[in-house]
Short mmCIF file of C-alpha atoms and ligand atoms in Angstrom, two decimals:
data_model
loop_
_atom_site.label_atom_id
_atom_site.label_comp_id
_atom_site.label_asym_id
_atom_site.label_seq_id
_atom_site.Cartn_x
_atom_site.Cartn_y
_atom_site.Cartn_z
CA UNK A 1 -41.00 -5.66 12.25
CA UNK A 2 -38.35 -7.17 14.47
CA UNK A 3 -38.57 -10.59 16.03
CA UNK A 4 -37.52 -11.47 19.52
CA UNK A 5 -36.51 -15.08 19.92
CA UNK A 6 -37.01 -16.10 23.52
CA UNK A 7 -34.50 -18.54 24.88
CA UNK A 8 -36.67 -21.34 26.16
CA UNK A 9 -35.21 -23.53 28.85
CA UNK A 10 -37.06 -26.75 29.44
CA UNK A 11 -36.04 -26.76 33.07
CA UNK A 12 -39.02 -28.67 34.25
CA UNK A 13 -40.10 -31.06 31.57
CA UNK A 14 -43.01 -33.16 32.73
CA UNK A 15 -43.66 -35.91 30.23
CA UNK A 16 -46.17 -38.69 30.53
CA UNK A 17 -46.05 -41.28 27.74
CA UNK A 18 -48.10 -44.35 28.55
CA UNK A 19 -46.33 -47.64 27.87
CA UNK A 20 -48.00 -49.66 25.13
CA UNK A 21 -50.04 -52.72 26.01
CA UNK A 22 -49.66 -55.91 23.96
CA UNK A 23 -51.45 -54.99 20.78
CA UNK A 24 -51.67 -55.77 17.07
CA UNK A 25 -53.26 -53.72 14.33
CA UNK A 26 -55.36 -54.91 11.41
CA UNK A 27 -55.41 -52.37 8.59
CA UNK A 28 -58.26 -52.58 6.07
CA UNK A 29 -57.17 -50.88 2.86
CA UNK A 30 -53.54 -51.68 3.67
CA UNK A 31 -52.14 -51.00 0.21
CA UNK A 32 -53.92 -47.63 -0.04
CA UNK A 33 -52.47 -44.17 0.05
CA UNK A 34 -53.19 -43.40 3.72
CA UNK A 35 -51.59 -46.62 4.83
CA UNK A 36 -48.39 -45.96 2.84
CA UNK A 37 -48.10 -42.23 3.53
CA UNK A 38 -49.22 -42.09 7.16
CA UNK A 39 -49.99 -45.31 9.02
CA UNK A 40 -46.93 -47.44 8.25
CA UNK A 41 -44.46 -44.53 8.78
CA UNK A 42 -46.23 -43.72 12.06
CA UNK A 43 -45.89 -47.35 13.17
CA UNK A 44 -42.22 -47.27 12.11
CA UNK A 45 -41.60 -44.25 14.29
CA UNK A 46 -43.42 -45.78 17.25
CA UNK A 47 -41.31 -48.90 16.83
CA UNK A 48 -38.15 -46.80 16.80
CA UNK A 49 -39.23 -45.04 19.97
CA UNK A 50 -39.84 -48.40 21.66
CA UNK A 51 -43.56 -47.71 21.82
CA UNK A 52 -44.80 -50.91 20.21
CA UNK A 53 -45.15 -53.96 22.37
CA UNK A 54 -43.18 -57.17 21.79
CA UNK A 55 -46.41 -58.86 20.69
CA UNK A 56 -47.04 -56.20 18.03
CA UNK A 57 -48.13 -57.22 14.52
CA UNK A 58 -49.60 -55.38 11.57
CA UNK A 59 -51.97 -57.47 9.49
CA UNK A 60 -52.78 -55.78 6.20
CA UNK A 61 -56.05 -56.57 4.45
CA UNK A 62 -57.00 -55.62 0.93
CA UNK A 63 -58.51 -56.74 -2.31
CA UNK A 64 -55.12 -57.00 -4.04
CA UNK A 65 -53.51 -60.42 -3.96
CA UNK A 66 -50.29 -59.70 -2.09
CA UNK A 67 -48.10 -62.12 -0.18
CA UNK A 68 -46.60 -61.26 3.21
CA UNK A 69 -43.39 -60.44 1.37
CA UNK A 70 -45.12 -58.09 -1.08
CA UNK A 71 -46.65 -56.25 1.86
CA UNK A 72 -43.28 -56.12 3.63
CA UNK A 73 -41.83 -54.48 0.53
CA UNK A 74 -44.59 -51.87 0.56
CA UNK A 75 -43.89 -51.28 4.24
CA UNK A 76 -40.13 -51.06 3.60
CA UNK A 77 -40.75 -48.30 1.04
CA UNK A 78 -43.16 -46.52 3.35
CA UNK A 79 -40.55 -46.23 6.11
CA UNK A 80 -37.75 -45.10 3.81
CA UNK A 81 -38.17 -41.44 4.68
CA UNK A 82 -38.17 -41.92 8.44
CA UNK A 83 -35.51 -39.72 9.88
CA UNK A 84 -33.20 -40.63 11.52
CA UNK A 85 -33.53 -43.93 9.64
CA UNK A 86 -34.07 -47.27 11.34
CA UNK A 87 -30.94 -49.39 11.52
CA UNK A 88 -30.84 -52.54 9.35
CA UNK A 89 -31.63 -54.81 12.26
CA UNK A 90 -34.45 -52.53 13.48
CA UNK A 91 -35.84 -52.55 9.95
CA UNK A 92 -35.84 -56.31 9.66
CA UNK A 93 -37.41 -56.74 13.14
CA UNK A 94 -40.09 -54.21 12.25
CA UNK A 95 -40.89 -55.71 8.85
CA UNK A 96 -41.11 -59.20 10.35
CA UNK A 97 -44.25 -57.95 12.15
CA UNK A 98 -46.06 -57.42 8.82
CA UNK A 99 -48.51 -59.94 7.38
CA UNK A 100 -51.17 -59.75 4.70
CA UNK A 101 -54.39 -61.42 3.66
CA UNK A 102 -56.60 -60.55 0.72
CA UNK A 103 -60.29 -60.94 0.10
CA UNK A 104 -63.59 -59.30 -0.60
CA UNK A 105 -64.90 -57.16 2.30
CA UNK A 106 -68.47 -58.22 1.55
CA UNK A 107 -67.68 -61.94 1.70
CA UNK A 108 -68.13 -63.75 5.03
CA UNK A 109 -65.36 -66.20 4.09
CA UNK A 110 -62.87 -63.38 4.21
CA UNK A 111 -63.69 -62.84 7.89
CA UNK A 112 -63.31 -66.56 8.60
CA UNK A 113 -59.85 -66.36 7.06
CA UNK A 114 -59.14 -63.20 9.09
CA UNK A 115 -60.24 -64.92 12.28
CA UNK A 116 -58.02 -67.90 11.54
CA UNK A 117 -55.01 -65.74 10.70
CA UNK A 118 -55.42 -63.77 13.92
CA UNK A 119 -55.65 -67.02 15.90
CA UNK A 120 -52.41 -68.23 14.25
CA UNK A 121 -50.67 -64.96 15.09
CA UNK A 122 -51.86 -65.25 18.70
CA UNK A 123 -50.54 -68.82 18.84
CA UNK A 124 -47.16 -67.69 17.57
CA UNK A 125 -46.99 -64.99 20.25
CA UNK A 126 -48.27 -67.40 22.90
CA UNK A 127 -50.89 -64.85 23.93
CA UNK A 128 -53.86 -62.86 22.63
CA UNK A 129 -52.84 -59.26 22.40
CA UNK A 130 -55.37 -56.44 22.08
CA UNK A 131 -56.56 -55.70 18.57
CA UNK A 132 -57.11 -52.49 16.72
CA UNK A 133 -59.07 -52.64 13.46
CA UNK A 134 -58.28 -49.63 11.28
CA UNK A 135 -60.84 -48.77 8.57
CA UNK A 136 -58.67 -47.02 5.99
CA UNK A 137 -61.37 -47.58 3.37
CA UNK A 138 -63.91 -45.70 1.28
CA UNK A 139 -66.63 -44.66 3.79
CA UNK A 140 -69.25 -46.70 1.89
CA UNK A 141 -67.54 -49.82 3.30
CA UNK A 142 -67.52 -48.80 7.00
CA UNK A 143 -70.90 -50.41 7.74
CA UNK A 144 -70.20 -53.61 5.78
CA UNK A 145 -66.84 -54.22 7.46
CA UNK A 146 -68.01 -53.43 11.01
CA UNK A 147 -71.04 -55.65 10.59
CA UNK A 148 -69.00 -58.55 9.19
CA UNK A 149 -66.41 -58.20 11.96
CA UNK A 150 -69.26 -58.39 14.43
CA UNK A 151 -70.90 -61.39 12.78
CA UNK A 152 -67.55 -63.21 12.81
CA UNK A 153 -67.24 -62.53 16.55
CA UNK A 154 -64.20 -60.32 16.01
CA UNK A 155 -65.73 -57.37 17.87
CA UNK A 156 -65.44 -58.77 21.39
CA UNK A 157 -63.29 -57.24 24.07
CA UNK A 158 -62.55 -59.34 27.10
CA UNK A 159 -61.06 -58.77 30.52
CA UNK A 160 -57.61 -59.70 29.23
CA UNK A 161 -57.61 -58.27 25.75
CA UNK A 162 -59.37 -55.43 24.01
CA UNK A 163 -60.79 -54.84 20.54
CA UNK A 164 -61.02 -51.31 19.15
CA UNK A 165 -62.17 -49.88 15.84
CA UNK A 166 -60.60 -46.79 14.25
CA UNK A 167 -62.85 -45.08 11.74
CA UNK A 168 -61.38 -42.50 9.35
CA UNK A 169 -63.25 -39.36 8.41
CA UNK A 170 -65.70 -38.53 6.90
CA UNK A 171 -68.10 -40.04 9.41
CA UNK A 172 -71.22 -39.65 7.26
CA UNK A 173 -72.12 -37.00 4.67
CA UNK A 174 -74.69 -35.17 6.78
CA UNK A 175 -76.55 -35.63 10.04
CA UNK A 176 -78.88 -38.36 8.78
CA UNK A 177 -76.14 -40.50 7.22
CA UNK A 178 -73.87 -40.06 10.25
CA UNK A 179 -76.68 -41.27 12.53
CA UNK A 180 -77.38 -44.19 10.20
CA UNK A 181 -73.70 -45.17 10.06
CA UNK A 182 -73.39 -44.93 13.80
CA UNK A 183 -76.53 -47.01 14.34
CA UNK A 184 -74.99 -49.71 12.18
CA UNK A 185 -71.52 -49.68 13.77
CA UNK A 186 -72.86 -49.47 17.30
CA UNK A 187 -74.83 -52.68 16.84
CA UNK A 188 -71.45 -54.40 16.94
CA UNK A 189 -69.06 -52.05 18.75
CA UNK A 190 -69.64 -49.99 21.89
CA UNK A 191 -68.84 -46.25 21.99
CA UNK A 192 -65.78 -47.12 24.16
CA UNK A 193 -64.48 -49.30 21.31
CA UNK A 194 -65.03 -46.74 18.53
CA UNK A 195 -62.20 -44.28 17.78
CA UNK A 196 -63.30 -41.67 15.19
CA UNK A 197 -60.21 -39.96 13.84
CA UNK A 198 -59.77 -36.27 13.20
CA UNK A 199 -56.05 -36.13 12.48
CA UNK A 200 -55.88 -32.40 13.32
CA UNK A 201 -56.36 -33.30 16.97
CA UNK A 202 -53.16 -35.38 16.83
CA UNK A 203 -51.01 -32.42 15.77
CA UNK A 204 -48.68 -31.30 18.58
CA UNK A 205 -49.59 -27.66 18.22
CA UNK A 206 -53.32 -28.31 18.21
CA UNK A 207 -52.92 -30.25 21.45
CA UNK A 208 -50.81 -27.41 22.77
CA UNK A 209 -53.86 -25.12 22.66
CA UNK A 210 -55.13 -26.82 25.81
CA UNK A 211 -51.73 -26.73 27.54
CA UNK A 212 -51.25 -23.09 26.63
CA UNK A 213 -54.66 -22.08 27.91
CA UNK A 214 -54.92 -24.23 31.01
CA UNK A 215 -51.33 -24.74 32.19
CA UNK A 216 -50.65 -20.99 32.42
CA UNK A 217 -52.45 -18.51 34.58
CA UNK A 218 -51.62 -15.39 32.61
CA UNK A 219 -53.77 -15.87 29.49
CA UNK A 220 -57.01 -17.36 30.78
CA UNK A 221 -58.17 -14.20 32.61
CA UNK A 222 -57.99 -12.40 29.27
CA UNK A 223 -59.61 -15.21 27.28
CA UNK A 224 -63.11 -13.77 26.96
CA UNK A 225 -65.30 -11.07 25.48
CA UNK A 226 -63.87 -8.39 27.80
CA UNK A 227 -60.40 -8.52 26.25
CA UNK A 228 -60.67 -10.36 22.95
CA UNK A 229 -61.92 -8.49 19.89
CA UNK A 230 -62.14 -11.45 17.53
CA UNK A 231 -60.52 -14.76 16.57
CA UNK A 232 -59.44 -15.83 13.08
CA UNK A 233 -58.70 -19.43 12.15
CA UNK A 234 -57.09 -20.12 8.79
CA UNK A 235 -56.37 -23.46 7.16
CA UNK A 236 -54.87 -22.59 3.79
CA UNK A 237 -53.56 -25.23 1.42
CA UNK A 238 -51.57 -24.70 -1.76
CA UNK A 239 -52.29 -28.24 -2.91
CA UNK A 240 -55.35 -28.92 -5.01
CA UNK A 241 -57.38 -32.09 -4.82
CA UNK A 242 -54.53 -34.30 -6.12
CA UNK A 243 -55.99 -37.57 -7.42
CA UNK A 244 -59.05 -37.43 -5.17
CA UNK A 245 -61.50 -35.76 -7.56
CA UNK A 246 -64.04 -38.60 -7.22
CA UNK A 247 -64.25 -38.23 -3.45
CA UNK A 248 -63.76 -34.47 -3.24
CA UNK A 249 -66.38 -33.48 -5.80
CA UNK A 250 -69.06 -35.20 -3.72
CA UNK A 251 -67.65 -33.74 -0.54
CA UNK A 252 -66.32 -30.18 -0.82
CA UNK A 253 -64.48 -28.07 1.72
CA UNK A 254 -67.39 -27.88 4.15
CA UNK A 255 -67.45 -31.65 4.65
CA UNK A 256 -63.75 -32.26 4.04
CA UNK A 257 -62.23 -29.64 6.36
CA UNK A 258 -64.79 -27.41 8.05
CA UNK A 259 -67.13 -29.77 9.86
CA UNK A 260 -64.23 -31.67 11.43
CA UNK A 261 -60.77 -30.02 11.53
CA UNK A 262 -62.01 -26.43 11.69
CA UNK A 263 -64.73 -26.96 14.28
CA UNK A 264 -62.37 -29.08 16.39
CA UNK A 265 -59.98 -26.14 16.59
CA UNK A 266 -62.83 -23.78 17.46
CA UNK A 267 -63.75 -26.12 20.34
CA UNK A 268 -60.23 -26.21 21.77
CA UNK A 269 -59.81 -22.45 21.55
CA UNK A 270 -63.19 -21.58 22.97
CA UNK A 271 -64.22 -24.35 25.38
CA UNK A 272 -64.44 -23.91 29.15
CA UNK A 273 -61.70 -25.38 31.35
CA UNK A 274 -62.36 -29.08 31.88
CA UNK A 275 -62.19 -30.43 35.42
CA UNK A 276 -59.24 -32.61 34.45
CA UNK A 277 -57.31 -33.82 31.43
CA UNK A 278 -59.41 -36.97 31.47
CA UNK A 279 -60.88 -37.90 28.14
CA UNK A 280 -64.54 -37.56 29.10
CA UNK A 281 -64.01 -34.22 30.85
CA UNK A 282 -62.43 -32.75 27.73
CA UNK A 283 -64.95 -34.27 25.38
CA UNK A 284 -67.84 -33.01 27.55
CA UNK A 285 -66.53 -29.46 27.32
CA UNK A 286 -66.14 -29.71 23.53
CA UNK A 287 -69.73 -30.79 23.25
CA UNK A 288 -70.91 -27.98 25.54
CA UNK A 289 -69.14 -25.51 23.31
CA UNK A 290 -70.68 -26.97 20.14
CA UNK A 291 -74.10 -26.63 21.77
CA UNK A 292 -73.45 -22.91 22.19
CA UNK A 293 -72.62 -22.20 18.55
CA UNK A 294 -75.34 -20.11 16.95
CA UNK A 295 -76.90 -21.74 13.85
CA UNK A 296 -75.53 -20.17 10.67
CA UNK A 297 -77.68 -17.47 9.16
CA UNK A 298 -78.44 -18.17 5.52
CA UNK A 299 -80.63 -15.14 4.91
CA UNK A 300 -79.47 -12.71 3.72
CA UNK A 301 -77.31 -15.05 1.68
CA UNK A 302 -73.61 -14.79 2.51
CA UNK A 303 -74.20 -13.07 5.83
CA UNK A 304 -72.33 -15.81 7.68
CA UNK A 305 -70.79 -18.06 5.05
CA UNK A 306 -69.17 -17.75 1.62
CA UNK A 307 -68.16 -20.51 -0.74
CA UNK A 308 -65.48 -20.33 -3.41
CA UNK A 309 -63.92 -22.53 -6.06
CA UNK A 310 -60.52 -22.17 -7.67
CA UNK A 311 -60.19 -21.32 -11.31
CA UNK A 312 -56.95 -21.77 -13.27
CA UNK A 313 -53.97 -19.89 -11.93
CA UNK A 314 -50.37 -20.10 -10.88
CA UNK A 315 -48.72 -21.39 -7.71
CA UNK A 316 -45.00 -20.98 -7.11
CA UNK A 317 -44.51 -20.14 -10.78
CA UNK A 318 -46.35 -23.31 -11.95
CA UNK A 319 -49.57 -23.05 -13.96
CA UNK A 320 -52.34 -25.13 -12.41
CA UNK A 321 -55.75 -26.04 -13.88
CA UNK A 322 -59.14 -24.91 -12.65
CA UNK A 323 -60.98 -27.19 -10.22
CA UNK A 324 -63.55 -27.93 -12.92
CA UNK A 325 -60.75 -29.21 -15.14
CA UNK A 326 -59.39 -31.68 -12.56
CA UNK A 327 -59.81 -35.43 -13.16
CA UNK A 328 -63.07 -36.99 -11.91
CA UNK A 329 -64.72 -33.62 -11.28
CA UNK A 330 -68.16 -33.17 -12.84
CA UNK A 331 -68.57 -30.71 -15.69
CA UNK A 332 -69.65 -27.36 -14.31
CA UNK A 333 -69.33 -28.65 -10.73
CA UNK A 334 -70.44 -26.21 -8.01
CA UNK A 335 -68.47 -27.98 -5.27
CA UNK A 336 -66.69 -25.53 -2.99
CA UNK A 337 -62.93 -25.68 -2.56
CA UNK A 338 -63.02 -22.72 -0.17
CA UNK A 339 -65.26 -21.78 2.74
CA UNK A 340 -65.14 -18.62 4.81
CA UNK A 341 -67.55 -18.08 7.65
CA UNK A 342 -68.38 -15.95 10.64
CA UNK A 343 -69.41 -17.90 13.67
CA UNK A 344 -70.87 -16.78 17.00
CA UNK A 345 -70.67 -18.62 20.29
CA UNK A 346 -73.70 -17.77 22.39
CA UNK A 347 -72.41 -18.16 25.90
CA UNK A 348 -71.24 -15.98 28.76
CA UNK A 349 -67.59 -16.00 27.76
CA UNK A 350 -67.90 -15.30 24.04
CA UNK A 351 -71.03 -13.21 23.59
CA UNK A 352 -70.38 -10.66 20.81
CA UNK A 353 -66.93 -12.02 19.83
CA UNK A 354 -66.89 -13.11 16.18
CA UNK A 355 -64.89 -16.13 15.08
CA UNK A 356 -63.83 -15.79 11.45
CA UNK A 357 -62.92 -19.10 9.85
CA UNK A 358 -61.57 -19.85 6.39
CA UNK A 359 -60.17 -22.86 4.64
CA UNK A 360 -59.34 -23.35 0.99
CA UNK A 361 -57.35 -25.32 -1.52
CA UNK A 362 -54.96 -23.88 -4.10
CA UNK A 363 -54.29 -20.74 -2.09
CA UNK A 364 -50.96 -18.96 -2.27
CA UNK A 365 -49.36 -21.03 0.48
CA UNK A 366 -49.87 -23.80 3.03
CA UNK A 367 -50.43 -22.37 6.45
CA UNK A 368 -52.65 -23.11 9.44
CA UNK A 369 -52.94 -20.70 12.33
CA UNK A 370 -55.23 -19.35 15.00
CA UNK A 371 -54.98 -15.60 15.54
CA UNK A 372 -56.45 -14.10 18.68
CA UNK A 373 -56.80 -10.34 18.35
CA UNK A 374 -57.17 -8.48 21.63
CA UNK A 375 -59.09 -5.24 22.08
CA UNK A 376 -57.18 -2.05 21.47
CA UNK A 377 -56.07 0.07 24.41
CA UNK A 378 -59.06 2.07 25.68
CA UNK A 379 -57.26 5.41 25.45
CA UNK A 380 -54.27 6.44 23.33
CA UNK A 381 -52.20 8.71 25.51
CA UNK A 382 -49.72 9.63 22.77
CA UNK A 383 -52.20 11.61 20.63
CA UNK A 384 -50.54 14.93 21.41
CA UNK A 385 -47.40 13.61 19.75
CA UNK A 386 -49.34 12.61 16.63
CA UNK A 387 -49.87 8.90 17.43
CA UNK A 388 -53.62 8.52 16.89
CA UNK A 389 -53.96 4.73 16.70
CA UNK A 390 -52.13 1.79 18.16
CA UNK A 391 -52.42 -1.69 16.70
CA UNK A 392 -54.07 -4.37 18.79
CA UNK A 393 -52.03 -7.12 20.44
CA UNK A 394 -52.31 -10.36 18.52
CA UNK A 395 -51.48 -13.84 19.77
CA UNK A 396 -50.85 -16.38 17.04
CA UNK A 397 -50.93 -20.11 17.53
CA UNK A 398 -49.04 -21.44 14.55
CA UNK A 399 -50.14 -24.94 13.68
CA UNK A 400 -48.23 -25.56 10.43
CA UNK A 401 -45.87 -25.54 8.61
CA UNK A 402 -44.11 -23.44 11.28
CA UNK A 403 -45.19 -24.66 14.69
CA UNK A 404 -45.15 -22.25 17.57
CA UNK A 405 -46.64 -19.26 19.29
CA UNK A 406 -46.10 -15.57 18.59
CA UNK A 407 -47.19 -12.54 20.51
CA UNK A 408 -47.27 -9.13 18.85
CA UNK A 409 -46.93 -6.23 21.22
CA UNK A 410 -46.00 -2.56 21.18
CA UNK A 411 -42.70 -1.34 22.59
CA UNK A 412 -40.56 1.74 22.57
CA UNK A 413 -37.96 1.77 19.87
CA UNK A 414 -34.56 3.29 20.59
CA UNK A 415 -34.20 6.90 19.51
CA UNK A 416 -36.76 9.64 19.64
CA UNK A 417 -38.61 9.92 22.92
CA UNK A 418 -41.89 8.89 21.31
CA UNK A 419 -41.08 6.13 18.95
CA UNK A 420 -43.29 3.05 19.17
CA UNK A 421 -43.10 -0.09 17.08
CA UNK A 422 -44.68 -3.55 16.95
CA UNK A 423 -42.47 -6.43 18.02
CA UNK A 424 -43.08 -10.14 17.63
CA UNK A 425 -42.09 -12.45 20.45
CA UNK A 426 -41.73 -15.77 18.77
CA UNK A 427 -41.51 -19.30 20.13
CA UNK A 428 -40.71 -21.86 17.46
CA UNK A 429 -41.19 -25.57 18.23
CA UNK A 430 -38.58 -26.76 15.73
CA UNK A 431 -35.87 -24.56 17.26
CA UNK A 432 -36.60 -25.56 20.82
CA UNK A 433 -37.60 -29.19 20.48
CA UNK A 434 -35.88 -30.02 17.18
CA UNK A 435 -35.82 -33.80 17.31
CA UNK A 436 -39.14 -34.26 19.03
CA UNK A 437 -41.83 -33.44 16.52
CA UNK A 438 -44.10 -36.40 15.92
CA UNK A 439 -46.69 -36.93 13.22
CA UNK A 440 -50.34 -36.75 14.23
CA UNK A 441 -50.91 -40.40 13.32
CA UNK A 442 -48.19 -41.53 15.73
CA UNK A 443 -49.98 -39.84 18.61
CA UNK A 444 -53.39 -41.13 17.55
CA UNK A 445 -52.35 -44.75 16.95
CA UNK A 446 -50.57 -44.83 20.28
CA UNK A 447 -53.53 -43.28 22.08
CA UNK A 448 -55.87 -45.86 20.58
CA UNK A 449 -53.55 -48.69 21.65
CA UNK A 450 -53.45 -47.38 25.22
CA UNK A 451 -57.22 -46.76 25.21
CA UNK A 452 -57.19 -42.98 25.46
CA UNK A 453 -60.15 -41.51 23.53
CA UNK A 454 -59.42 -37.84 24.31
CA UNK A 455 -58.30 -36.96 20.78
CA UNK A 456 -61.04 -38.94 19.06
CA UNK A 457 -64.47 -37.61 18.27
CA UNK A 458 -67.39 -38.78 20.35
CA UNK A 459 -70.69 -39.44 18.61
CA UNK A 460 -72.55 -36.52 20.22
CA UNK A 461 -69.79 -34.23 18.92
CA UNK A 462 -70.17 -35.68 15.41
CA UNK A 463 -73.93 -35.21 15.47
CA UNK A 464 -73.73 -31.60 16.69
CA UNK A 465 -71.22 -30.60 14.02
CA UNK A 466 -73.33 -32.10 11.21
CA UNK A 467 -76.42 -30.50 12.68
CA UNK A 468 -74.69 -27.13 12.49
CA UNK A 469 -73.95 -27.36 8.80
CA UNK A 470 -76.91 -29.43 7.59
CA UNK A 471 -78.90 -26.39 6.48
CA UNK A 472 -75.89 -25.02 4.57
CA UNK A 473 -75.43 -28.35 2.82
CA UNK A 474 -79.09 -28.38 1.73
CA UNK A 475 -78.94 -24.78 0.56
CA UNK A 476 -75.79 -25.46 -1.43
CA UNK A 477 -77.39 -28.40 -3.14
CA UNK A 478 -79.69 -25.99 -4.98
CA UNK A 479 -78.63 -25.79 -8.57
CA UNK A 480 -78.17 -22.04 -8.58
CA UNK A 481 -75.72 -22.20 -5.70
CA UNK A 482 -72.67 -21.36 -7.79
CA UNK A 483 -69.48 -20.65 -5.87
CA UNK A 484 -67.45 -17.46 -6.23
CA UNK A 485 -64.34 -18.09 -8.29
CA UNK A 486 -60.81 -17.28 -7.16
CA UNK A 487 -57.70 -17.85 -9.23
CA UNK A 488 -55.43 -20.63 -7.95
CA UNK A 489 -52.59 -18.99 -6.07
CA UNK A 490 -54.78 -16.21 -4.63
CA UNK A 491 -54.61 -15.19 -0.97
CA UNK A 492 -58.27 -14.28 -0.81
CA UNK A 493 -61.07 -12.90 -3.01
CA UNK A 494 -63.59 -10.05 -2.76
CA UNK A 495 -66.58 -12.01 -1.38
CA UNK A 496 -64.45 -13.66 1.33
CA UNK A 497 -63.08 -10.23 2.21
CA UNK A 498 -66.60 -8.81 2.28
CA UNK A 499 -67.60 -11.26 5.02
CA UNK A 500 -65.13 -9.79 7.50
CA UNK A 501 -64.87 -6.24 6.14
CA UNK A 502 -68.53 -5.55 6.79
CA UNK A 503 -67.60 -5.80 10.49
CA UNK A 504 -64.77 -3.29 10.01
CA UNK A 505 -62.04 -5.96 10.22
CA UNK A 506 -59.80 -7.72 7.73
CA UNK A 507 -58.22 -11.14 7.26
CA UNK A 508 -54.58 -11.53 8.18
CA UNK A 509 -52.82 -11.62 4.80
CA UNK A 510 -51.75 -15.20 4.08
CA UNK A 511 -48.46 -13.93 2.65
CA UNK A 512 -47.55 -12.50 6.07
CA UNK A 513 -48.29 -15.63 8.01
C1 BG6 B 1 -57.65 -34.12 5.15
C2 BG6 B 1 -58.45 -33.65 3.96
O1 BG6 B 1 -58.50 -34.49 6.20
O2 BG6 B 1 -56.81 -33.07 5.58
C3 BG6 B 1 -57.55 -33.17 2.85
O3 BG6 B 1 -59.25 -34.71 3.49
C4 BG6 B 1 -56.58 -32.12 3.37
O4 BG6 B 1 -58.29 -32.63 1.77
C5 BG6 B 1 -55.87 -32.63 4.60
O5 BG6 B 1 -55.65 -31.84 2.34
C6 BG6 B 1 -55.05 -31.53 5.23
O6 BG6 B 1 -54.30 -32.08 6.27
P1 BG6 B 1 -52.92 -31.45 6.70
O7 BG6 B 1 -52.50 -32.25 7.88
O8 BG6 B 1 -52.01 -31.57 5.52
O9 BG6 B 1 -53.22 -30.02 7.01
#
């Protein structure tokens, strides 16, 4: 199939990037993996783009006994891969903003020390900038830390300065624990102060779903049951669980990927047009959409949802162990590393249009995309010439690793009078906006600092998503709920295929994505 590369001219670029207010960030779990891999590099990039205020500081907190200098060294390593690199003077200005205190998160004295350190930093700046507390911690500590921040009076926002709390996922393990966690946090922080992260919402191309749908008039009239046959969303990973066996084995793909990242994408693709781009308008529409999702059918078993687990296999020529052989995974674990499901949205727009969703680890390659398959032409007028069937038009929103949008359509090929072929019209972000791709955490940290909650998950959204999968979680807790096994490196497996094939459709092959 041939590709057509459109030449995109950004003749009318309308960019709105809010200037940062005076703000400092306190990172709990500062020496952890997330902080090194994502948060500090994101802050480094924001600094480089001039999007951190002059009063900015990053105060790391952790149990390890580091000095400010130790933490600065960690930060220096974390920003090494930033490209283009920070200059030497930028680097030293940036690292000078880093400070560290250690302590036990359960000990009230630690919060006294934190309070004192923040007061000293304020004194140095000559003002009290806004504060963002980032919980980059095991979820079991979210309640303890929020409560202790509250008891120490560190939760207060005032007219002149704000206090916000960023909470990493997972927000609870099911509906009951999410409600309990929220009840605890909201004793000390208001909903306007709580920023629940789903990093998928910070990805450029995920945000582009809204722009694509609502800043163009040509697609929205087709975006409904009259013209769309079905939608497939794939989040395939070639990585396994890395060193996270302890967390993952108690979580599984349903909690780790499906309830948050996957359902967030469903919301953006399927929601009604919000009245404006204002945070609450968008979040209201997401919630409306979630309310329209039909509860999953568990009987007959596998009608709507299939779970899988990788066995040993090979990825890119490398042998990899079975999930059950990974460190910190229980013997004979039934935890799913793959979920495929069929979902229905019971509303006017989507009645009868299936959404097929799948996510899995240790698949043949890393790729995330949304494929919208339109209905086939109602009548094939080329039958007399032997052309019985024409493929449907497919619109692909490519989320990663390629970022862009492709449209597959039929066109005449040169030569014989009746010669039709499928062409792909392809827009690739990297080619058009090469230097401008930003990591999701950059967007999300900046949004939190400027007080924009659009890309963060509101509590009613969290509750609805857990409510949707609660019955699956309980069913899967039964001992006999063994997953189907697929070899690491596979694209799919028979039971996942069965879920879509029974409707006369098939998954887009991962190898062709
Ligand atoms: C995280 C999950 O939220 O998302 C991980 O906990 C997963 O298991 C990761 O690997 C995938 O994110 P990305 O941005 O690499 O697609």
